[in-house]
Amino acid sequence: MPYRILKRKDLIPGQTILMVVDAPMIAAKSRPGNFVILRVSEKGERVPLTIADADAAAGTITIVFLVVGKTTAQLATLREGEDILDVCGPLGRATHIEKCGSVICVGGGTGIAAMHHIAKGHHQMGNRVVAVIGARNKDLLLFCDELGSFCPEVLIATDDGSRGHKGFVTELLKARLEEDKDIAEVVAVGPVPMMEAVAGVTKPFGVKTTVSLNSIMVDGIGMCGACRCTVGGKVRFACVDGPEFDGHAVDFQELRMRLGQFRAEEKVSLEKFRAES
Amino acid sequence: MTDTKKTPTPKKSKTPRTPMPEQPPMVRAANFLEVTLGYTGELAALEASRCLQCKTPLCRKGCPVEIDIPGFIGRLKAGDRDGAYRVLRQTNSLPAVCGRVCPQEVQCEGSCILGKKGEPVAIGRLERYVADSFAAENGCMQLTGETTCALPREIKVACIGSGPSSLTVAGYLSALGVKVTVFEALHELGGVLIYGIPEFRLPKDVVRREVDAMRALGVEFKTNWVGGKTILVQELLDQGFDAVFVGVGAGLPRFMDIPGESLIGVYSANEYLTRVNLGRAYAFPEYDTPVFRGKQVAVVGGGNVAMDSARTALRLGAERVTIVYRRTKGEMPARREELEHALEEGVKLEILANPLRYNGDKDRRLVSVTLERQKLGEPDASGRRSPEPTGETFDLPIDTAVVAIGTRPNPILLEATPELKLSKRGYIEVNPETGETSIPGVYAGGDIVTGSATVISAMGAGRRAAQSIIRKFVGEDAVQ
């Protein structure tokens, strides 16, 4: 069954790409928070990508990825009408979404896309969603319009102040938590330092904080333990126990170290790919 | 008593057991090619000539899938290799695999009458010879359309997972004309035969050939389908499958819950082997999946998975590989042959030692493991003498540790199928005679029922389930 790319769009040219992929079986079961494992070539690696959106009626899922390594660089070369070799999912536990009032969803960089699916889920449940998104500059912001279509507020922070608040999402988040005591939950998806900083900000407020971990995975189906992380002193597997965990309990330092364990090999792979293509 | 009367008096065979050609230890420890090279036609004929053709063969009783062993060896003796293959395939869907990975010494060969006084017939090696040489000359074409019974109507069966138990169900049922669809979660077919058992012990081409043979019999295979995620058991029943076989295998790797297990350089055996076997990390960067090529490696555990991990580490260029085991050599659950192969290749043993903690540097990279010396106490429930800590500790400098101490049930399908009754240990409970679960029409077998076990025991479970499916939908007469 081919996983055909029906739509492909450069959200940030050469850097962040959106693909709408024909995968009816996955789309039918996909819930916010789920991810897929994909493989681009016969000698390729299995990599996890969060599902940014799903349309069960159209039989499609949307993925958004940043070109960081060989697999994503190779995926970026695929055009509309071409097929992704393997797409497996939907994997992981879906986000726990219940009617709880007001929720703040924080997204950083490519994580905004994954956060979008969760924010949409909260909105559909009837929660009031405040989106807080950030990037280095205005050209690197994603999904502003999509989030704006259902979130009453989309707060924006850029490092250079080219749009919205000049500074970090955590500053916007802190200000909002100080003035709004009714926030039931904060969800954060993005780079590890951002998620860690968000958890640091929300802790004094005692607000439930959920983060989505982007651990290294091999099978993604609970078989290998590559994605293990320490949460509340206990070892958990991001692929079957997560990928979302209590942000106040995650050992972020360990996560950062484990994410970097194959940096040298990742560089070799990417350079080889660039040299050959 | 009657058994022994019918069989010839045990006597020492005049011909000694034919040795298996192998790559020399120091050569093979540096490559991923198959260690054992297989019999030639002459060697196979010589070994087959040792078989006494017992009237009441004990070897057959020792086989979990009851291969007609004197039958296939007899045909081989008579020069009828194709006939020998057909006998194998009657009860064994994966002869080329079993000939390589079965623990024959405790099964068929362990029961061989020649073994009472001398050495048993090398049944496994003969099985491998027949399967390999048949496949090499005939491919799978000869198998197409060989159905042996008339079904009352079209019967459809789904298998979840494509490991040895599911492949056995698929092979058995498709040979009888049942329409089988196999759903596999990974991108490659074969389950543990692909991600778990290394290339040097079971070449992936052998697995692919066995899968192709089933395709030739009409089995349909679907990859990237996760039972419990992409498709639910109930949905398969609703879609018109008459029966569903769940063979999703072992799952979450066990860790010891000691400090430092998340340090960089500590792997579960599943991760280590999956990277190397499924991901072909031994051929990085030609293949994209990386693995850390440690120089000083400790493998914790004493089973076949530990042996596979240790031998893999050697082949990835380790200077020293140490198997750390808390009992002694005699209590190791690994096959003798695997242990001997590992030792020949230069793997070291640190017995009566148990990890207390892994130690890392400031970057959380593994630098050593602290071990505690053990002594053997009274036998435990498994009949093996249990290790007791002595308090004496020492450090082993290592940059890689591979934890090979078993697995827990994979939760994905079980959580998605709450109606499935589970055992106290969390595995699927089945009727031991039929393999049927608490959901009518849903069968299970292999590691998801027994916990970590052997390929052949999973195949035995697959065969039992397939037989009960035939009994239920066709009738007793059709059961083979």
mmCIF file of C-alpha atoms in Angstrom, chain B residues 11-20 39 42-51 114 118-122 125:
data_model
loop_
_atom_site.group_PDB
_atom_site.id
_atom_site.type_symbol
_atom_site.label_atom_id
_atom_site.label_comp_id
_atom_site.label_asym_id
_atom_site.label_seq_id
_atom_site.Cartn_x
_atom_site.Cartn_y
_atom_site.Cartn_z
ATOM 1 C CA LYS B 11 24.922 -49.543 19.513
ATOM 2 C CA LYS B 12 27.748 -47.268 18.725
ATOM 3 C CA SER B 13 27.480 -46.157 15.099
ATOM 4 C CA LYS B 14 30.486 -47.191 13.040
ATOM 5 C CA THR B 15 30.478 -43.886 11.244
ATOM 6 C CA PRO B 16 31.204 -40.941 13.520
ATOM 7 C CA ARG B 17 28.840 -37.951 13.473
ATOM 8 C CA THR B 18 29.686 -35.825 10.465
ATOM 9 C CA PRO B 19 31.179 -32.523 11.569
ATOM 10 C CA MET B 20 29.600 -29.296 10.361
ATOM 11 C CA TYR B 39 26.545 -29.938 4.648
ATOM 12 C CA GLU B 42 28.154 -36.002 0.179
ATOM 13 C CA LEU B 43 28.308 -35.026 3.842
ATOM 14 C CA ALA B 44 24.515 -35.161 4.077
ATOM 15 C CA ALA B 45 24.423 -38.630 2.507
ATOM 16 C CA LEU B 46 27.109 -39.826 4.904
ATOM 17 C CA GLU B 47 25.293 -38.458 7.937
ATOM 18 C CA ALA B 48 21.913 -39.772 6.740
ATOM 19 C CA SER B 49 23.446 -43.253 6.450
ATOM 20 C CA ARG B 50 23.930 -43.260 10.235
ATOM 21 C CA CYS B 51 20.167 -43.176 10.905
ATOM 22 C CA LEU B 114 22.362 -43.445 18.847
ATOM 23 C CA GLY B 118 27.609 -42.446 21.104
ATOM 24 C CA GLU B 119 26.615 -39.378 19.189
ATOM 25 C CA PRO B 120 23.098 -38.795 17.838
ATOM 26 C CA VAL B 121 22.286 -38.352 14.162
ATOM 27 C CA ALA B 122 22.784 -34.691 13.220
ATOM 28 C CA ARG B 125 22.015 -30.292 10.018
#
